[in-house]
XYZ file of C-alpha atoms in Angstrom:
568
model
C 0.000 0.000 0.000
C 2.557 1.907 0.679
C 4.763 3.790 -2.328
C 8.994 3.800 -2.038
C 8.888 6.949 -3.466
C 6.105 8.300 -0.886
C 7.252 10.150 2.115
C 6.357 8.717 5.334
C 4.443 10.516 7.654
C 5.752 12.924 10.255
C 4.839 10.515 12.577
C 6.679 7.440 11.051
C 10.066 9.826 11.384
C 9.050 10.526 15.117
C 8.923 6.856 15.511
C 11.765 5.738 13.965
C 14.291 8.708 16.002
C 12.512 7.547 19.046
C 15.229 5.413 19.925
C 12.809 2.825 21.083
C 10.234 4.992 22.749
C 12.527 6.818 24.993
C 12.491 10.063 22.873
C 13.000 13.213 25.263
C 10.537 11.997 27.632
C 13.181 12.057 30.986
C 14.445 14.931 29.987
C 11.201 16.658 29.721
C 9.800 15.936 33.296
C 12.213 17.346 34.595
C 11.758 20.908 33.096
C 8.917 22.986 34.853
C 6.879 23.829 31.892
C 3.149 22.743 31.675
C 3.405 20.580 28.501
C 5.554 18.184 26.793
C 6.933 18.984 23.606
C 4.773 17.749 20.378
C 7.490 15.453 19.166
C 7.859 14.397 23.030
C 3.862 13.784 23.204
C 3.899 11.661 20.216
C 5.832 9.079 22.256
C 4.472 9.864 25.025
C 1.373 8.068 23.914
C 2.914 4.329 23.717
C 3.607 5.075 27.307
C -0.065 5.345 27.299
C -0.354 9.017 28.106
C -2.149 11.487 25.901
C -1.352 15.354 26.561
C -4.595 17.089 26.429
C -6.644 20.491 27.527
C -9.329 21.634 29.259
C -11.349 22.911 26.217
C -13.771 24.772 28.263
C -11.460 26.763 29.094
C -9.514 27.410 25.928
C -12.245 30.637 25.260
C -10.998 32.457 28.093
C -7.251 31.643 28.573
C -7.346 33.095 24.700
C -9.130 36.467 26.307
C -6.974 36.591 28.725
C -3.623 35.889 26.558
C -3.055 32.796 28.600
C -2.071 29.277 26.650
C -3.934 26.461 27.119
C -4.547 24.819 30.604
C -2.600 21.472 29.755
C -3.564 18.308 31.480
C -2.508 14.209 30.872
C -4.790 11.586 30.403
C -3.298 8.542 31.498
C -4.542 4.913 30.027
C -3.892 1.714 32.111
C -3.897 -1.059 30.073
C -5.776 -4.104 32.041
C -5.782 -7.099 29.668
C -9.327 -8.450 30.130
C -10.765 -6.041 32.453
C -9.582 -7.766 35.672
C -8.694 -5.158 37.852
C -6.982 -6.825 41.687
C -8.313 -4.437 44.797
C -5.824 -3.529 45.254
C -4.865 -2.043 42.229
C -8.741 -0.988 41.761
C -8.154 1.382 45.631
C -4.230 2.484 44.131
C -6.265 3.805 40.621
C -9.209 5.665 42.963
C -6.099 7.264 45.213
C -4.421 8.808 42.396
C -7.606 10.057 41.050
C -8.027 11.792 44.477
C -4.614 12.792 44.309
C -3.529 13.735 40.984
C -6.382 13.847 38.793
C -9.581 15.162 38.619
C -11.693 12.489 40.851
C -12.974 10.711 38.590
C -12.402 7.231 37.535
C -13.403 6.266 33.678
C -13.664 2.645 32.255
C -13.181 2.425 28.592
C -15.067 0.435 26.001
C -11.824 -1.502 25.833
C -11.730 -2.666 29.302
C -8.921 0.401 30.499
C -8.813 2.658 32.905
C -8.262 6.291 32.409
C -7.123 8.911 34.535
C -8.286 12.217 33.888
C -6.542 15.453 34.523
C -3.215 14.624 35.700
C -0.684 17.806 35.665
C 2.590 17.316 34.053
C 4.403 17.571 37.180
C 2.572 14.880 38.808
C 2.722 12.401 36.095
C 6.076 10.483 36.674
C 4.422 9.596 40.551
C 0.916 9.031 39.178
C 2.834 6.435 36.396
C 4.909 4.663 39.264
C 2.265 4.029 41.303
C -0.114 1.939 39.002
C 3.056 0.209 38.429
C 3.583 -0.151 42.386
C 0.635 -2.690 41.983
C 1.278 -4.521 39.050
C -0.203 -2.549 36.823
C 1.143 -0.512 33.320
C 0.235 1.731 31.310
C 2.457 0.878 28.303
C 0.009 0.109 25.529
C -2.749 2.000 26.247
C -2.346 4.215 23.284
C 0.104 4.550 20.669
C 0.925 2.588 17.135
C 1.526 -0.685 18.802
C -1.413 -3.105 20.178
C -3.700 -1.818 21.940
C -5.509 -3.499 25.132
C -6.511 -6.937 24.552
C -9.911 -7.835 25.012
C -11.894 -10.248 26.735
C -15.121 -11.438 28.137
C -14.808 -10.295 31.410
C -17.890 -12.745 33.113
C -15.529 -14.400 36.191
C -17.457 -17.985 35.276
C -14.979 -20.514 36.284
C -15.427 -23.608 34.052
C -12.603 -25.446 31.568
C -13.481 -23.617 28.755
C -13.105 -20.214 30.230
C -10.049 -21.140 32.191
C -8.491 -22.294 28.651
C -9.379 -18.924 27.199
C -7.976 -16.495 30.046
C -4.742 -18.761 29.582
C -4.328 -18.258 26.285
C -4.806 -14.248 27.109
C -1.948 -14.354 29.315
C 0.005 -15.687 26.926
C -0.853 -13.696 24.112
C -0.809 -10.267 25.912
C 3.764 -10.588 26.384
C 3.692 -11.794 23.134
C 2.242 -8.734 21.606
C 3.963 -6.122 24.159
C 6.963 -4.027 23.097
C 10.306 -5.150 23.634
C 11.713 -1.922 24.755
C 12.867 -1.411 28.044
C 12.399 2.133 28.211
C 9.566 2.231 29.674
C 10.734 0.789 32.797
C 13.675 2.947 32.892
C 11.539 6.333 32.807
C 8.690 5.372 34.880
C 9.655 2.500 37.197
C 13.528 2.415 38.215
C 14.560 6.031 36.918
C 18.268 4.499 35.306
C 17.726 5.753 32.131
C 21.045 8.169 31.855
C 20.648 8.435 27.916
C 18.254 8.488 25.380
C 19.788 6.208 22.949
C 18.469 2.942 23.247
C 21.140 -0.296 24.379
C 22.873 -2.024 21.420
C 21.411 -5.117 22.253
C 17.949 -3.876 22.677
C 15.721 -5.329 19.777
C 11.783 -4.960 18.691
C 11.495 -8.222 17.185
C 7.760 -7.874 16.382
C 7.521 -4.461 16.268
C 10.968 -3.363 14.681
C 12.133 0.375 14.769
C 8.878 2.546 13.633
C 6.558 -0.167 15.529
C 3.204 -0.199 13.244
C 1.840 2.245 11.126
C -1.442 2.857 13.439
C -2.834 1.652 16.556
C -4.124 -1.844 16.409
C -6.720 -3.840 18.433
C -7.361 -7.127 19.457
C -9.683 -9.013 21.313
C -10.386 -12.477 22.992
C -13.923 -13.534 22.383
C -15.822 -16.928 23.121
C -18.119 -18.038 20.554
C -21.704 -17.079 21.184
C -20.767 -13.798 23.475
C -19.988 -10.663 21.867
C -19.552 -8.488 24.852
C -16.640 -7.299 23.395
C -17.924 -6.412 19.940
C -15.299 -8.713 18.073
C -16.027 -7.350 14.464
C -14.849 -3.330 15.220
C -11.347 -5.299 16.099
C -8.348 -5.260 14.064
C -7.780 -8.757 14.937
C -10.575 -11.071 16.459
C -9.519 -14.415 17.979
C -12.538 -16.382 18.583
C -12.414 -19.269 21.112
C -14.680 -22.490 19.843
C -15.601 -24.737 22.356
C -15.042 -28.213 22.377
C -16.888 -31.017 23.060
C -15.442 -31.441 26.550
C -15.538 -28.338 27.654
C -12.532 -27.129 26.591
C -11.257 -24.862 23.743
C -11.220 -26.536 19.949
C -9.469 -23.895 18.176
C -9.793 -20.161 17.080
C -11.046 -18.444 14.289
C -9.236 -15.398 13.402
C -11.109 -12.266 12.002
C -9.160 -9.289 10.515
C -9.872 -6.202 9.113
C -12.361 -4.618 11.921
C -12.265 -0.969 12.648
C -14.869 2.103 13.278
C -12.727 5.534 12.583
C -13.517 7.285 9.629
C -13.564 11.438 9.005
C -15.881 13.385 8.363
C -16.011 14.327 4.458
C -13.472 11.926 3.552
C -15.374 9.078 1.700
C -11.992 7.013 1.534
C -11.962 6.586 5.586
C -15.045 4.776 6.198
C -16.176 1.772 9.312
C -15.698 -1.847 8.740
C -16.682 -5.154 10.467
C -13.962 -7.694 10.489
C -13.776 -10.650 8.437
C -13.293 -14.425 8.805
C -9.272 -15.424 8.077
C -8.878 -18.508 9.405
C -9.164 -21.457 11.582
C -6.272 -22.486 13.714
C -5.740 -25.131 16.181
C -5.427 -24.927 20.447
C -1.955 -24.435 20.199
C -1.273 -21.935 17.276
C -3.014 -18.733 17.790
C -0.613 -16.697 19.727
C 1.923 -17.675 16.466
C -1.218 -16.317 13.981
C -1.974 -13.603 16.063
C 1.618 -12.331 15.821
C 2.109 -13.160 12.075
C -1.272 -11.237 11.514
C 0.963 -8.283 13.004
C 4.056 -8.311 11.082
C 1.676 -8.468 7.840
C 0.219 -4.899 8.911
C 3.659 -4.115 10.635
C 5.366 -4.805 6.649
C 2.407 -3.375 4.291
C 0.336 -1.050 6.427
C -0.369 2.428 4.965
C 3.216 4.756 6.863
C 2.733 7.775 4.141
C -1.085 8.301 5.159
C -2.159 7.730 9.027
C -5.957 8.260 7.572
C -5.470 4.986 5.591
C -2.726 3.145 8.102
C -5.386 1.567 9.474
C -5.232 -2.871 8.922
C -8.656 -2.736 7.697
C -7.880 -0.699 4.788
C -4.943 -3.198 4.101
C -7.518 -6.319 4.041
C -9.894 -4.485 1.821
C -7.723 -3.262 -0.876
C -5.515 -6.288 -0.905
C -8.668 -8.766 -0.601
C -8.803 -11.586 2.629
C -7.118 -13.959 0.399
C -3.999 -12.165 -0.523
C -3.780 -11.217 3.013
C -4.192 -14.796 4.447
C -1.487 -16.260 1.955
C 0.928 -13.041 3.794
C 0.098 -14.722 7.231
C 0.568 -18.287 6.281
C 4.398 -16.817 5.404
C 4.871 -16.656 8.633
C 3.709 -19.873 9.846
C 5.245 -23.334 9.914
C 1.256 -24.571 10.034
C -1.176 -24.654 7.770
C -4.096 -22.204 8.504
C -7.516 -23.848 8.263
C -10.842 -22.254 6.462
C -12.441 -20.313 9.140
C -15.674 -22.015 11.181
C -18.994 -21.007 11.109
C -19.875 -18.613 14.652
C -23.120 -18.171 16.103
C -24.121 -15.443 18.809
C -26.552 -15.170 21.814
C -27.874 -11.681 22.890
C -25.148 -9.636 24.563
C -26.618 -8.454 28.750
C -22.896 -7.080 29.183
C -23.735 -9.719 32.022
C -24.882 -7.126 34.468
C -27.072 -8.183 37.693
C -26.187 -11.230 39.554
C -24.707 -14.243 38.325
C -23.254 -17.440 40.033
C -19.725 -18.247 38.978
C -19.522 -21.962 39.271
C -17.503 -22.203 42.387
C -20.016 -21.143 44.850
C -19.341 -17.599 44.765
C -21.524 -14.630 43.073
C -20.506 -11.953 40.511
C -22.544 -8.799 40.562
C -23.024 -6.580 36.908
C -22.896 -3.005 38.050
C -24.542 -0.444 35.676
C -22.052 2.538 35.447
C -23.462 5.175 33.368
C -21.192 6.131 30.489
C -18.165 4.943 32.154
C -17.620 7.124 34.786
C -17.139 6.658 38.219
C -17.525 9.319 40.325
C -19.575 10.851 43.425
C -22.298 13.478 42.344
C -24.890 14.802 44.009
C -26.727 11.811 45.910
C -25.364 9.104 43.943
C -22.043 8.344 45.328
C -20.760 5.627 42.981
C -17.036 6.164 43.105
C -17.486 6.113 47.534
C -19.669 3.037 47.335
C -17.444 1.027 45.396
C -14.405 1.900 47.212
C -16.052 0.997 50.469
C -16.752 -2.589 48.478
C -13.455 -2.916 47.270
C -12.046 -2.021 50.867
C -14.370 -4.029 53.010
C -14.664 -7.202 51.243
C -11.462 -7.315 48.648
C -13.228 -8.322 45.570
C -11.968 -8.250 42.435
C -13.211 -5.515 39.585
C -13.472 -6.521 36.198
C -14.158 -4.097 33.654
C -16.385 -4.466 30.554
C -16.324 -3.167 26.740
C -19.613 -1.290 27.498
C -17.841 0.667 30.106
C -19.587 -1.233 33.017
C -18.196 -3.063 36.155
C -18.589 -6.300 37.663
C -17.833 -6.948 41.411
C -15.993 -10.673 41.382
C -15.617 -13.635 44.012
C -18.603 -12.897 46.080
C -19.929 -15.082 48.915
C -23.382 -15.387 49.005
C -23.696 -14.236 52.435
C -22.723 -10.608 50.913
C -24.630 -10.053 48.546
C -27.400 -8.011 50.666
C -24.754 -6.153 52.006
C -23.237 -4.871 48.939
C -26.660 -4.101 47.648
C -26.984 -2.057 51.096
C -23.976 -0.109 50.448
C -24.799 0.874 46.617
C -28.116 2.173 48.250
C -26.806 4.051 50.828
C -24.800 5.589 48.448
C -27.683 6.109 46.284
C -26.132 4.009 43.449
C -29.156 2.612 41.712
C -29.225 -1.469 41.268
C -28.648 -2.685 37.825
C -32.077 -4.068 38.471
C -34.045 -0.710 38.993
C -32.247 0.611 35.436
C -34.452 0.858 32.354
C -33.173 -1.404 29.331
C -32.726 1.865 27.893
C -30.522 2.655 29.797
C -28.665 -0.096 30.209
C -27.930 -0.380 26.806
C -26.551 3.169 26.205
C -23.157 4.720 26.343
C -20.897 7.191 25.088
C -17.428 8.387 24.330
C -15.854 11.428 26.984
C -15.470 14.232 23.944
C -15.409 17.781 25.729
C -13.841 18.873 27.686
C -10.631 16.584 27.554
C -10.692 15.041 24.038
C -8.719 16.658 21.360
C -10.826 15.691 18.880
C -14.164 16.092 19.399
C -16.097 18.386 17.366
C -19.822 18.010 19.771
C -20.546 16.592 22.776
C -20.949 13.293 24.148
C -20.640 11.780 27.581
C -22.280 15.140 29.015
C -25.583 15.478 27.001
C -26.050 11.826 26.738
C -27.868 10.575 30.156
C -30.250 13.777 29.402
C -30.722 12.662 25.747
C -31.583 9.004 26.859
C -33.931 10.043 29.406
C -36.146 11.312 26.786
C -35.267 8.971 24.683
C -36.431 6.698 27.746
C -39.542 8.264 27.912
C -40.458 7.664 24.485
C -39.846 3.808 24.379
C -42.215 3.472 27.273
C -44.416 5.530 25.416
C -44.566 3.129 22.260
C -44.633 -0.030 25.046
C -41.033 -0.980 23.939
C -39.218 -0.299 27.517
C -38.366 -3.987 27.506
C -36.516 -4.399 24.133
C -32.984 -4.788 24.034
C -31.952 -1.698 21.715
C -28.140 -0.771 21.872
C -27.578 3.488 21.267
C -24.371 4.925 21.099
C -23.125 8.288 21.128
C -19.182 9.561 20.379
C -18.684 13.597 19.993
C -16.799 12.814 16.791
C -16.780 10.371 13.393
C -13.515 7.989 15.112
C -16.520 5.798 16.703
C -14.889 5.053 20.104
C -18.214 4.219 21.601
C -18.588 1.859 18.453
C -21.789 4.265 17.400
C -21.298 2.263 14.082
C -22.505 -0.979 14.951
C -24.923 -0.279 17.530
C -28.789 -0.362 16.883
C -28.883 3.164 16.793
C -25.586 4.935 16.186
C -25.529 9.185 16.946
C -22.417 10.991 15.384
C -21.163 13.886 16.122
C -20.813 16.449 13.439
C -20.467 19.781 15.060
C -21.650 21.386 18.386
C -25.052 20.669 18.620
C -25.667 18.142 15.820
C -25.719 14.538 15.122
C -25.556 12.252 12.096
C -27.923 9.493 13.254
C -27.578 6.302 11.793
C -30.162 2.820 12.177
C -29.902 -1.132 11.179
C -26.858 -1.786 12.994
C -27.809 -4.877 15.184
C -27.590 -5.497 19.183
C -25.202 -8.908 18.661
C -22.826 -5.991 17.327
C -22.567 -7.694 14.251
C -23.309 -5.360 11.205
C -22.681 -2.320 10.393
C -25.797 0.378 10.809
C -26.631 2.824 7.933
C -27.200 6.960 7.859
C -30.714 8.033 8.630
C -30.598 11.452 8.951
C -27.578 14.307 9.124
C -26.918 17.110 11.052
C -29.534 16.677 13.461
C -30.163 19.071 16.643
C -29.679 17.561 19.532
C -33.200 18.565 20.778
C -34.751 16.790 17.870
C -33.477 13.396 18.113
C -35.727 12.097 20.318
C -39.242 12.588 18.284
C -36.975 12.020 14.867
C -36.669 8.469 16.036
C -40.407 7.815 17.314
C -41.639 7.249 14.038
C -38.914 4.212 13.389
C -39.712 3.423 16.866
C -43.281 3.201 16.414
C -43.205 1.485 12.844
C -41.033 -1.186 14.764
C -43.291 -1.961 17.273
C -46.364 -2.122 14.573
C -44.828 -3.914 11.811
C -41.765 -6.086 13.449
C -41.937 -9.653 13.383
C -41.932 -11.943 16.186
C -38.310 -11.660 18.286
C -37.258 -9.072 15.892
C -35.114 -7.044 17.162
C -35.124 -3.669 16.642
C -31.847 -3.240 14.145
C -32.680 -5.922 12.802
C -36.208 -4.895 11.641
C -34.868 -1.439 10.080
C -32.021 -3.235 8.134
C -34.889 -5.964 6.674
C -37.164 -3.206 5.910
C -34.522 -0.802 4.591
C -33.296 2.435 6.061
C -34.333 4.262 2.599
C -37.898 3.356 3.689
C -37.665 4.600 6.818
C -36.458 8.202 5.456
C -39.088 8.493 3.508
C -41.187 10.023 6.741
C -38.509 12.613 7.285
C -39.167 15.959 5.758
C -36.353 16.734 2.990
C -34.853 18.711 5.371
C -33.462 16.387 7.648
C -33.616 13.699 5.275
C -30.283 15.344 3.317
């Protein structure tokens, strides 16, 4: 994809100088200014740190001939959600400390830290690392977080599959030890990385984009396996245990806005591969993107674009180069309904996991709901284990039954609402941050959503639909980090105040959904979907979800309602 005589991008030369990620990084926390460098918070982000501002505040520093306020996000990377307590309580301290008191789970199973000052960073760094914990990976052109079901069922088949993610997750990480010598044991005296320092996966630029993988087990797509890079889907066998994997490629949501060559796909099926061989596939399915991935264009760098302009088959006979096995056609999948397994569930060894709704991701104590207190008193008084899901929920782990009343005391005491007394609506809603901390957003998100799914709310119960399992996402820009793509009903944003909102995506996460109307006020989305709503619940057929019934009926039949107005 990529032409000799093309330039790479300034990003690839960043890379490649980096000297294995070490860049000017030590050098720069020690200096007293507010921000890193630009060249400095390029690199910074495969330490999983992105340098950021408080946009709401960009208006006035500009009035008063101030710069802008500069702040960190910080990105733990927690392979599979599972979050120890202790590591859960060292997270909520540093928020208190160092950040802005507020804890946010991402739809890829992280943690982020919002609001951490320059000067605090190297401490706030170390002491995730104090309990086990990194933040290398969380963002950058390397892989991302790896996925995984986060349900803490203990039976052979799961068992198999968290295995397998503990091997995989080393055998994807970065070679370099710089990380650990700017963040952890401070001995990095140079920035020129050892001679005998190698990235053997990753070599010296590392990939041309970010790249994301996930773990998923056949007939549960809580992780929403097709907006992946690389799927790696765990078929059970007979006896309980794992047969093999099918590996999908070529999933991603980003696109931009008015460019009709960056678009969202849903990955495809690459191959089957047995028990033993899909840590070697996954990591030949990186060096493919790693050697022919897009470095002159970082809008088309992307491993989906790759699969689709090279076709599945070229790009499988690139893997099998790799391999000393013979990769096998891909299986057939099925899927079950996705619950994001909230509420209670037994775990198979006489314990009890508990799904806690967490509204868009963020925990934190407002007004009378005290979320971020409540769980910390959990986490402290009983030690459970957090695990974190891809729709930016929590589940409390290892519970004995004789406590489950008394964590459902302290959530009300708090005034955290059960998952139980949460509309489906609800439920099945969330949203990216956007403003005031995302660079990129051009609307909002994670602010205006719970108000515009309240009325949303109000409407399904109108129409008699409050029990239907209808996915809506929101993200304040087109890069789909709240997967708005694949959801039932998809709202992009477009510019403050408006939404493209798109239908016929379907709640398995499955499919991609389709455009319904552009540019729509943000007061007018509500009654703009009533009438799909409505011809849903009079015209659906029986278990017909709702996606599904606006993809088999057509979206362009749907629009034909909307005045021309909204309809262009």
């Amino acid at each position: 994809m990529t032409d000799p005589l093309d330039e790479p991008s300034k990003n690839e030369t960043i890379k490649a100088r980096s000297q294995h990620l070490r860049g000017t990084i030590k050098e720069e926390l020690q200096d007293d200014t507010p921000a890193f460098t630009e060249e400095a918070a390029q690199v910074l982000k495969f330490h999983g740190v992105y340098q950021q501002d408080d946009r709401d505040r960009r208006k006035e520093a500009r009035a008063l001939g101030l710069g802008k306020a500069h702040m960190m996000m910080v990105r733990t990377r927690v392979p599979g959600g599972v979050v120890s307590p202790e590591g859960y309580l060292a997270h909520d301290d540093i928020a208190t400390r160092w950040g802005n008191g507020t804890l946010r789970v991402t739809t890829r199973q992280d943690f982020q830290l919002h609001g951490v000052l320059k000067g605090d960073l190297h401490a706030s760094i170390q002491s995730i690392n104090d309990v086990l914990m990194t933040t290398l990976g969380g963002c950058g052109d390397q892989e991302r977080n790896i996925m995984c079901c986060p349900a803490p069922i203990q039976d052979d088949f799961r068992r198999a599959v968290r295995a397998e993610l503990a091997s995989l997750v080393p055998a994807l990480t970065p070679s370099t030890r710089a990380y650990a010598e700017i963040w952890i044991d401070g001995e990095l005296t140079t920035s020129i990385a050892p001679p005998d320092e190698t990235e053997p996966l990753y070599g010296e630029q590392y990939l041309p984009r970010k790249f994301k993988t996930a773990i998923v087990l056949e007939g549960d797509n809580c992780v929403d396996a097709y907006s992946n890079d690389m799927a790696l889907v765990a078929i059970r066998a007979p006896d309980g245990g794992v047969a093999g994997w099918n590996a999908l490629v070529g999933g991603g949501l980003g696109r931009t806005h008015n460019k009709p060559d960056t678009y969202p796909a849903v990955a495809v099926p690459l191959a089957f591969v047995e028990p033993d061989q899909v840590v070697e596939t996954a990591r030949a399915v990186v060096m493919v993107q790693r050697d022919f991935g897009d470095r002159t264009n970082r809008r088309h760098a992307r491993l989906k674009y790759l699969v689709a302009e090279r076709g599945v088959d070229w790009f499988r006979e690139q893997v099998q180069g790799h391999l000393d096995f013979a990769l096998q056609p891909p299986r057939r999948l099925h899927w079950e309904p996705v619950d994001d397994h909230l509420g209670w569930h037994q775990q198979g060894d006489d314990r009890w996991f508990y799904g806690l709704y967490v509204e868009n991701g963020r925990i934190k104590d407002a007004g009378e709901v005290r979320l971020r207190a409540a769980l910390r008193s959990i986490v402290e008084g009983l030690r459970v284990v957090i695990h974190l899901t891809a729709q930016q929920n929590v589940i409390l782990a290892g519970i004995e039954a004789s406590d489950r009343e008394r964590i459902e005391a302290i959530l009300r005491d708090h005034g955290v609402p059960l998952t139980e007394e949460v509309s489906q609506t609800r439920r099945n809603a969330m949203a990216c941050p956007a403003y005031p901390t995302c660079g990129l957003a051009v609307a909002e998100s994670e602010r205006i959503m719970p108000g515009l799914i309240r009325r949303i709310e109000g409407i399904v119960a109108d129409l008699g639909l409050q029990e239907e399992h209808i996915s809506w996402r929101m993200t304040g820009c087109p890069n789909g980090c709240a997967r708005p793509y694949l959801g039932d009903v998809g709202f992009v944003g477009t510019t403050l105040g408006k939404y493209d909102v798109y239908l016929g995506g379907d709640f398995d996460g499955t499919r991609l959904n389709t455009l319904y109307a552009r540019n729509v006020p943000l007061a007018e989305i509500p009654e703009l979907l009533r009438g799909p709503l409505g011809t849903f619940r009079d015209q659906r057929r029986p278990g017909e979800g709702f996606g599904d019934f606006c993809h088999r009926v057509g979206v362009a039949a749907l629009q034909e309602s909307l005045t021309p107005v909204v309809a262009s």
